[in-house]
Every structure is written in structure tokens, then in C-alpha cells.
PDB file of C-alpha atoms in Angstrom:
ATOM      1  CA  UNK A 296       0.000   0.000   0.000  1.00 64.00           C
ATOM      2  CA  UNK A 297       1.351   3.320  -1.011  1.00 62.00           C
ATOM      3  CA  UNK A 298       0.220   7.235   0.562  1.00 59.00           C
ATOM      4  CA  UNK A 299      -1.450   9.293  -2.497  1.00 58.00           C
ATOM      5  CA  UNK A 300      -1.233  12.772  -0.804  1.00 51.00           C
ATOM      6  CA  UNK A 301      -3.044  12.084   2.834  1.00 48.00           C
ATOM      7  CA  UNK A 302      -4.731   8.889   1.820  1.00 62.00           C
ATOM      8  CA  UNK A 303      -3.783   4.999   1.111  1.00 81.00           C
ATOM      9  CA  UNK A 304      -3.889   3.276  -2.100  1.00 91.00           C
ATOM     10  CA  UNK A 305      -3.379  -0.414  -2.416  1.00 94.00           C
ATOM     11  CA  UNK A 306      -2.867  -0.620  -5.917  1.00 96.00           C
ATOM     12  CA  UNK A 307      -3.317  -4.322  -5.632  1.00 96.00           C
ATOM     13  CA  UNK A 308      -6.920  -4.259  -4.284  1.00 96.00           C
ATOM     14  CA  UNK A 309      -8.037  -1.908  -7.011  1.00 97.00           C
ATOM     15  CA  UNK A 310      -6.456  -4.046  -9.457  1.00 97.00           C
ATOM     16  CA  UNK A 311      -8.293  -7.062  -7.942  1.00 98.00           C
ATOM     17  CA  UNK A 312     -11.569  -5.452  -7.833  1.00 98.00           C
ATOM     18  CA  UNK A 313     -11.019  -4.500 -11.717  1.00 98.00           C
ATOM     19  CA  UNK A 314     -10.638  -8.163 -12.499  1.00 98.00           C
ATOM     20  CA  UNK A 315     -13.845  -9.293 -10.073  1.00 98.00           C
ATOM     21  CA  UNK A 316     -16.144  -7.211 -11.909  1.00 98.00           C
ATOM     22  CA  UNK A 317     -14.713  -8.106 -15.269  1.00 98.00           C
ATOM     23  CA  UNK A 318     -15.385 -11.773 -14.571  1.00 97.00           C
ATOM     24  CA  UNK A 319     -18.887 -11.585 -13.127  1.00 97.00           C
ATOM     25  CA  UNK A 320     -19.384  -8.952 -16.072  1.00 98.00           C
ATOM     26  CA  UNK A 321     -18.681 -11.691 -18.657  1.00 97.00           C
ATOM     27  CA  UNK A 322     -20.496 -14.495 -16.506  1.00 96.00           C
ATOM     28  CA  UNK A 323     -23.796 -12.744 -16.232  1.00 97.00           C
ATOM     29  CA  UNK A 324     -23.501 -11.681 -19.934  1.00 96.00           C
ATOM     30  CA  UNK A 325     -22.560 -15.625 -20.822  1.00 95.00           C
ATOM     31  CA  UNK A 326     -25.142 -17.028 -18.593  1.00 96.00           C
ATOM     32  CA  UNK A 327     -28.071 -15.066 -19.913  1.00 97.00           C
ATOM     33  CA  UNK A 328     -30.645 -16.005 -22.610  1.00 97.00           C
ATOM     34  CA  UNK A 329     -32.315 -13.870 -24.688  1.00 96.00           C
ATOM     35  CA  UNK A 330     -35.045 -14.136 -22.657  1.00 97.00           C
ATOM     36  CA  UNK A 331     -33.469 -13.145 -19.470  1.00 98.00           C
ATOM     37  CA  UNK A 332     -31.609 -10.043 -21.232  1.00 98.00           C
ATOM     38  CA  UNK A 333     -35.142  -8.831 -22.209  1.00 97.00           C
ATOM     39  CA  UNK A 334     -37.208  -9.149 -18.924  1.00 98.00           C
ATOM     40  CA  UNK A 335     -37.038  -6.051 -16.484  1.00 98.00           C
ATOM     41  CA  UNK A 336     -34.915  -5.715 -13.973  1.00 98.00           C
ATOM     42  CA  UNK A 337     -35.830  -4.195 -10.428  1.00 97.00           C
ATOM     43  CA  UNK A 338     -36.286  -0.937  -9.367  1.00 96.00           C
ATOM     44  CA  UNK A 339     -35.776   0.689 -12.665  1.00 96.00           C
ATOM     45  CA  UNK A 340     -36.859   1.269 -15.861  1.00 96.00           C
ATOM     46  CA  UNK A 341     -34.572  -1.036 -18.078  1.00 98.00           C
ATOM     47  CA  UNK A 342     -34.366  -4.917 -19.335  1.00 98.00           C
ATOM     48  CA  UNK A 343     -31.536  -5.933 -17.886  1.00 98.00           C
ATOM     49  CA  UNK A 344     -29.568  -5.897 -20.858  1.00 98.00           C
ATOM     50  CA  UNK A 345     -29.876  -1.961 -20.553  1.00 98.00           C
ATOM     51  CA  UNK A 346     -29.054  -2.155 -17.201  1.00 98.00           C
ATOM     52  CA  UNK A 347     -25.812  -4.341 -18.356  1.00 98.00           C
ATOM     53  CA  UNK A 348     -24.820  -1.472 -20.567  1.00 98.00           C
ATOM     54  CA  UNK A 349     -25.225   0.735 -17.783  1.00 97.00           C
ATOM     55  CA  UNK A 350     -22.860  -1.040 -15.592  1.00 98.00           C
ATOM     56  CA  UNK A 351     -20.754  -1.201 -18.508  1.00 98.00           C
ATOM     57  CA  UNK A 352     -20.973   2.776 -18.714  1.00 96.00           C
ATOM     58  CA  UNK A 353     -20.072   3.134 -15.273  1.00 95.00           C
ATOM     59  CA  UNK A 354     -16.545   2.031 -16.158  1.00 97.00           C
ATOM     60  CA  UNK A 355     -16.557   3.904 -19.737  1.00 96.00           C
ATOM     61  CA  UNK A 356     -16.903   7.094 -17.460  1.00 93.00           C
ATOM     62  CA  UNK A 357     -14.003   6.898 -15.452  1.00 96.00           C
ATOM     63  CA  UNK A 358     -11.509   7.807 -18.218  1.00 94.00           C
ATOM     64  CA  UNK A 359     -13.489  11.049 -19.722  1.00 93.00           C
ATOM     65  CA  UNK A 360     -14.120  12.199 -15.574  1.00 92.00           C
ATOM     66  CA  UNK A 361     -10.119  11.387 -15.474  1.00 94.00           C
ATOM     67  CA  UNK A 362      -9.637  14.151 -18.276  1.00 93.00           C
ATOM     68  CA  UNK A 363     -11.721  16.191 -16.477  1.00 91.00           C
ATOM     69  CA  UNK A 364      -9.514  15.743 -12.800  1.00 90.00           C
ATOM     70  CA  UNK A 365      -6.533  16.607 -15.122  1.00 89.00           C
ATOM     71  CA  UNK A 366      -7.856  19.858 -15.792  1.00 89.00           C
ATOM     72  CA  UNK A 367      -9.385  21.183 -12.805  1.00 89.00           C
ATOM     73  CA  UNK A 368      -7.838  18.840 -10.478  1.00 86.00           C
ATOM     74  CA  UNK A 369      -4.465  21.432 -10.923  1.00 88.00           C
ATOM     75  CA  UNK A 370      -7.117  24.282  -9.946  1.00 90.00           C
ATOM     76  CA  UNK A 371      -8.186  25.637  -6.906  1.00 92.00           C
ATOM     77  CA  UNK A 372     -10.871  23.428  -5.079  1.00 92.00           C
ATOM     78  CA  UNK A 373     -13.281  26.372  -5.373  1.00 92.00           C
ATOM     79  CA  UNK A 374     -13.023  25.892  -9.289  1.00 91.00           C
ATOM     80  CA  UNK A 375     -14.593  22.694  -9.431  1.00 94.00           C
ATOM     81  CA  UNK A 376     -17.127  23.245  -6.816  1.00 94.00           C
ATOM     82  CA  UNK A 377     -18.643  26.080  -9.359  1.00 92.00           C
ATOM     83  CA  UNK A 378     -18.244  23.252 -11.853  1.00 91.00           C
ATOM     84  CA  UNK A 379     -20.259  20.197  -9.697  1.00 94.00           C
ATOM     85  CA  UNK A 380     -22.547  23.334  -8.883  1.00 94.00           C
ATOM     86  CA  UNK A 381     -23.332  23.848 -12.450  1.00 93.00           C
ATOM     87  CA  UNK A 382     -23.766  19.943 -13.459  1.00 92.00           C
ATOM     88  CA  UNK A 383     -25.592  19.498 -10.391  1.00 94.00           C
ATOM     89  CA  UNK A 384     -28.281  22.100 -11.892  1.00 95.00           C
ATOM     90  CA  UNK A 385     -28.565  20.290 -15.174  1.00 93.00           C
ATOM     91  CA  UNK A 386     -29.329  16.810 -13.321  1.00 92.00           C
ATOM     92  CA  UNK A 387     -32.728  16.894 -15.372  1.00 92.00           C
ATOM     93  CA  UNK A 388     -30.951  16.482 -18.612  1.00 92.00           C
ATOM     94  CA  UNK A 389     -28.513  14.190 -17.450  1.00 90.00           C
ATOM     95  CA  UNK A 390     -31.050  12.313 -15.961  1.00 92.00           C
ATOM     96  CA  UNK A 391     -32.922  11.899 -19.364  1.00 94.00           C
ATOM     97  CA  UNK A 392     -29.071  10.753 -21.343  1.00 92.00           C
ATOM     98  CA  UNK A 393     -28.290   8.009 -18.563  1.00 92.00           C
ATOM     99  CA  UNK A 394     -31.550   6.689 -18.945  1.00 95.00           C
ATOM    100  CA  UNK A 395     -31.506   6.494 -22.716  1.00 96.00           C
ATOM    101  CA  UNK A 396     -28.356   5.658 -23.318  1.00 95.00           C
ATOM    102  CA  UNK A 397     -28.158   2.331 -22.289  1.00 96.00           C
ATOM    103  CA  UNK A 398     -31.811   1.702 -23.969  1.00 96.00           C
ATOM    104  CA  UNK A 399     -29.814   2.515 -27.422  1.00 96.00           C
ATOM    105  CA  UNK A 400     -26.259   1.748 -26.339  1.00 96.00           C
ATOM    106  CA  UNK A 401     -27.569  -2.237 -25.087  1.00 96.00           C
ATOM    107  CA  UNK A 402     -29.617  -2.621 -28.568  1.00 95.00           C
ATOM    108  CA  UNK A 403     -26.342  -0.722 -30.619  1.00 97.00           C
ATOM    109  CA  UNK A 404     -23.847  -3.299 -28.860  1.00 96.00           C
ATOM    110  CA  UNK A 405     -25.557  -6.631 -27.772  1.00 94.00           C
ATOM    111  CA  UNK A 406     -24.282  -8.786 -25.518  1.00 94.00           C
ATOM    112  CA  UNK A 407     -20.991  -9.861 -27.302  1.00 95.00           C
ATOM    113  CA  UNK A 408     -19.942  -6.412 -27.808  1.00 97.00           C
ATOM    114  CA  UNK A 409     -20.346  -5.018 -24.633  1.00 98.00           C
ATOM    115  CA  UNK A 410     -18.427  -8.097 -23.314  1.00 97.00           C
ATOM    116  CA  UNK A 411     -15.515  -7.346 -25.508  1.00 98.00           C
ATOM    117  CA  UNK A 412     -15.706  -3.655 -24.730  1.00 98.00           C
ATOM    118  CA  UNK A 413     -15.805  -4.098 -20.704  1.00 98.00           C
ATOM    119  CA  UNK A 414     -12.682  -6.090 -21.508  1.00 98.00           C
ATOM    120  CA  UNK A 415     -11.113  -3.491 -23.170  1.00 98.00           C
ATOM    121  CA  UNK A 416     -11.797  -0.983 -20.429  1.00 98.00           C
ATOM    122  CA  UNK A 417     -10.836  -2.838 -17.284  1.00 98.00           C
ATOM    123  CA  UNK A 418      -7.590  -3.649 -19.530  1.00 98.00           C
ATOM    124  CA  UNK A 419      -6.967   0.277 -20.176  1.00 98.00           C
ATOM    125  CA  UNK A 420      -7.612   1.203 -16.271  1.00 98.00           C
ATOM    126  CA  UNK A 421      -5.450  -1.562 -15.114  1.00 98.00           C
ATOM    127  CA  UNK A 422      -2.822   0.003 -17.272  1.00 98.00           C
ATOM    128  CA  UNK A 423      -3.547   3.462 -15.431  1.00 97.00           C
ATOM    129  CA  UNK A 424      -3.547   2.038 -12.564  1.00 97.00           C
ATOM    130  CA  UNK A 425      -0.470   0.945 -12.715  1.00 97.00           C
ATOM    131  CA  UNK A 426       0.756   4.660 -14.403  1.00 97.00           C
ATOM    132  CA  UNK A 427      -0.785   6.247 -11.910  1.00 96.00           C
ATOM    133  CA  UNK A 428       2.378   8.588  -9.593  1.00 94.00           C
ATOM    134  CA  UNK A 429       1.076   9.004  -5.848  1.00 93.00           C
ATOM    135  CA  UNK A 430       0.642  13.202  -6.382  1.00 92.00           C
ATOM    136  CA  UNK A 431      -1.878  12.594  -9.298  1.00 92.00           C
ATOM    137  CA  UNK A 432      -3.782  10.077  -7.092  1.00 95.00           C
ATOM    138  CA  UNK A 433      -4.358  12.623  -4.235  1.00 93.00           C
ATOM    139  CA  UNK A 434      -5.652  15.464  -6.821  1.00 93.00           C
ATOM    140  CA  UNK A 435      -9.632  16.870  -5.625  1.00 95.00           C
ATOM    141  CA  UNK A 436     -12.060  18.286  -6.688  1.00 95.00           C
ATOM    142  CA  UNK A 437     -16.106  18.682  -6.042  1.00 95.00           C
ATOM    143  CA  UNK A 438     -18.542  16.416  -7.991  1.00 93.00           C
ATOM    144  CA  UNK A 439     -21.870  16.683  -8.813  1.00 92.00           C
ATOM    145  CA  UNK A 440     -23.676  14.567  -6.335  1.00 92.00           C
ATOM    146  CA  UNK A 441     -26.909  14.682  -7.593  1.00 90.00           C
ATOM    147  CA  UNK A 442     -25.788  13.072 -10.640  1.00 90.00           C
ATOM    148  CA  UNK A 443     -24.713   9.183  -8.815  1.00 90.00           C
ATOM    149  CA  UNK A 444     -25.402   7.689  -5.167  1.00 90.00           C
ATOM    150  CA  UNK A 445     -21.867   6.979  -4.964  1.00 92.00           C
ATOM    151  CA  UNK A 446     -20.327  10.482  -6.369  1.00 93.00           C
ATOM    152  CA  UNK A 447     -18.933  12.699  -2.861  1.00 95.00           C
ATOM    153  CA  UNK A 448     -18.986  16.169  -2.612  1.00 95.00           C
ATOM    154  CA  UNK A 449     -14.918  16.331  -2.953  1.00 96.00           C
ATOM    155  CA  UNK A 450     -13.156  12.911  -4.882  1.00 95.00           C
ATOM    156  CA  UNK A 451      -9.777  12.182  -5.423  1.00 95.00           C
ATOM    157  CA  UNK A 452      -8.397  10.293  -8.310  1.00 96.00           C
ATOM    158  CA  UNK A 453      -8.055   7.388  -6.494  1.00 96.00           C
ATOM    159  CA  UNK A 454     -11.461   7.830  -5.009  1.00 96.00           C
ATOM    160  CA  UNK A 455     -12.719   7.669  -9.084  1.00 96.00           C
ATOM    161  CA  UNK A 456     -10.879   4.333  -9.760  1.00 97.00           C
ATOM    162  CA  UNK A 457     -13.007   2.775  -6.739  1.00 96.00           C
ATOM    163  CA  UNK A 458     -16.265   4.186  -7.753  1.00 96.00           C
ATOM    164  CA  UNK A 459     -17.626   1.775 -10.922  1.00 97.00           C
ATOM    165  CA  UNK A 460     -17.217  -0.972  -8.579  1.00 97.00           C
ATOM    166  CA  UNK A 461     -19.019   0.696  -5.985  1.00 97.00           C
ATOM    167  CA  UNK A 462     -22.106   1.568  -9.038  1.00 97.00           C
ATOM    168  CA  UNK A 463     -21.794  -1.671 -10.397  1.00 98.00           C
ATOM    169  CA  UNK A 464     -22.347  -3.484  -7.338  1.00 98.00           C
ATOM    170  CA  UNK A 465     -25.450  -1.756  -6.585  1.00 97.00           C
ATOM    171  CA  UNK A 466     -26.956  -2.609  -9.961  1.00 97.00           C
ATOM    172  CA  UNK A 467     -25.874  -6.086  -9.929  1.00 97.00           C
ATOM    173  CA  UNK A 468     -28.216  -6.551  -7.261  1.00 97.00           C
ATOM    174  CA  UNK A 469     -30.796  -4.980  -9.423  1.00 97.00           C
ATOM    175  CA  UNK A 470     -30.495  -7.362 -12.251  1.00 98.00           C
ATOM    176  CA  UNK A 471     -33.588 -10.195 -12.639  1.00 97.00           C
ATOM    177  CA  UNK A 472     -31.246 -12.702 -13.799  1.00 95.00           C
ATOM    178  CA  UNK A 473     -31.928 -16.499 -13.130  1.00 89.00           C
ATOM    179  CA  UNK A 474     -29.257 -18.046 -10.898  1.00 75.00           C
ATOM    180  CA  UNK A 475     -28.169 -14.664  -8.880  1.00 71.00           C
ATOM    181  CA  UNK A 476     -28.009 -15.533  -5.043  1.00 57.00           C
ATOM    182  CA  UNK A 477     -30.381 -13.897  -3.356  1.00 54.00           C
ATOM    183  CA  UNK A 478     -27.917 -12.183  -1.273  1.00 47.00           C
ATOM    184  CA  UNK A 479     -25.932 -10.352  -4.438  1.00 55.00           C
ATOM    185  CA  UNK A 480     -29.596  -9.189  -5.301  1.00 49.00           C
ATOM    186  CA  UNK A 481     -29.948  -7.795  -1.468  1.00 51.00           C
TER     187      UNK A 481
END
């Protein structure tokens, strides 16, 4: 385990929770009929193929929100709380794109694709990961926490590689898939 400004990392626990949710990714994807990709899942509005490509997203968003701690993660803290302030006020659109994109994005991809392209993701983050130098892992800034459960008011970097597993945990447990203890769907 290694300090990143004030804070631990353990490099080795991020890059073990990369390769979890890559394999239970690719189970639930192979384990799935048609059938079972198409029924609803709980507590939302998607099949849970949509909700798949949502979990999927979760991951696709860390490295654009990584660009975005590159830039204003070198500015004063007060820079990016004017920033979450303004996102935070267009939740409402936001809203409406996270909900649609996975309706298109699931039907655009299908299951083999978005099994390929997880892959390709958690591949490319273990690789930052591992690129990662302790200063850049302590940057902050303020998030719009409106916009996800699991977003804080102030993240670090290293507080962004932990969140996807954190979102896609949450939806797993959302998914109506045949065969998913009961205790993963809580």
C-alpha cells in the first residue's frame, strides 16, 4: 500500500476489484438467454440488458471524468465546486441521457460487444492504474452529487478508480437474472 497525498492506495486491491467485476461482467452476460436479457430488472426502468450497458458505462466514465480531474484537479478546489454546482443544476438532462443511453447503447452493442468492450476498459484502467504517480492520485475536486449515489462532494483520483465498482455493485443486485443468489440481489 502506497500514501497518495493524505490517503492509502493499495494498488493491488483496485487491481483485484477490476478483475472481479470483469469476470462476473462476462459471466452474467454468458449465462443469460435472450429471454433473461429482455425481462425487467428491479427498481428501474430497463431490461436488464440496458441495465448491463449501464454497468458497462459506469466504467466507460471513469476515463473522460479522469480528463476532467486533469484539468481542474491542478485548480483551486473552489473551481470545481462552481463546476459540480453547475452539473448538479442540469441533473434533469442528465437524468434523461443516462436513462436512454443504455436503452440505445444495449440494442447498438448486444451482448458480445459489450463483453468485448468491458474487456477493453478494465484492460486500459489496469494500465492506469499501474501509471498512476502518488501526487496525481491525491488530486480533488467537487462532484456533482446529484448526478450518482456513490459520487462525494470532494473525490480524489483514487477515489474515481473505486467508484464503478461501488455503481456496479449496486446494480448487480438490481439485475432479474436467473441463478443470482439472493444475497448479491440484497
Amino acid at each position: 500500500m502506497e500514501t497518495a497525498g493524505n490517503m492509502a492506495f493499495d494498488r493491488r486491491a483496485v487491481h483485484d476489484e477490476l478483475e472481479r467485476v470483469r469476470i462476473e461482467f462476462r459471466q452474467l452476460l454468458e449465462s443469460a438467454t435472450h429471454v433473461d436479457l429482455v425481462r425487467a430488472s428491479e427498481r428501474t426502468r430497463w431490461t436488464n440488458e440496458q441495465l448491463l450497458f449501464h454497468m458497462l458505462f459506469g466504467y466507460l466514465l471513469v476515463r473522460p471524468l479522469l480528463l476532467v480531474f486533469a484539468l481542474l484537479g491542478r485548480l483551486p478546489l473552489s473551481a470545481s465546486r462552481l463546476f459540480a454546482r453547475l452539473l448538479d443544476a442540469a441533473t434533469g438532462p442528465f437524468d434523461l441521457v443516462n436513462y436512454v443511453g443504455p436503452v440505445g447503447g444495449a440494442r447498438l452493442l448486444g451482448r458480445r460487444r459489450m463483453a468485448g468492450l468491458f474487456d477493453r476498459v478494465i484492460a486500459d484502467l489496469h494500465r492506469r492504474v499501474d501509471a498512476e504517480a502518488p501526487a496525481h492520485l491525491a488530486r480533488r475536486m467537487h462532484y456533482p452529487c446529484r448526478w450518482d449515489p456513490f459520487f462525494r462532494d470532494v473525490m480524489t483520483v483514487a477515489d474515481l478508480y473505486r467508484y464503478p465498482a461501488r455503481h456496479f455493485d449496486f446494480h448487480r443486485r438490481q439485475l432479474t437474472l436467473p441463478g443470482l443468489p439472493e444475497a448479491v440481489r440484497g
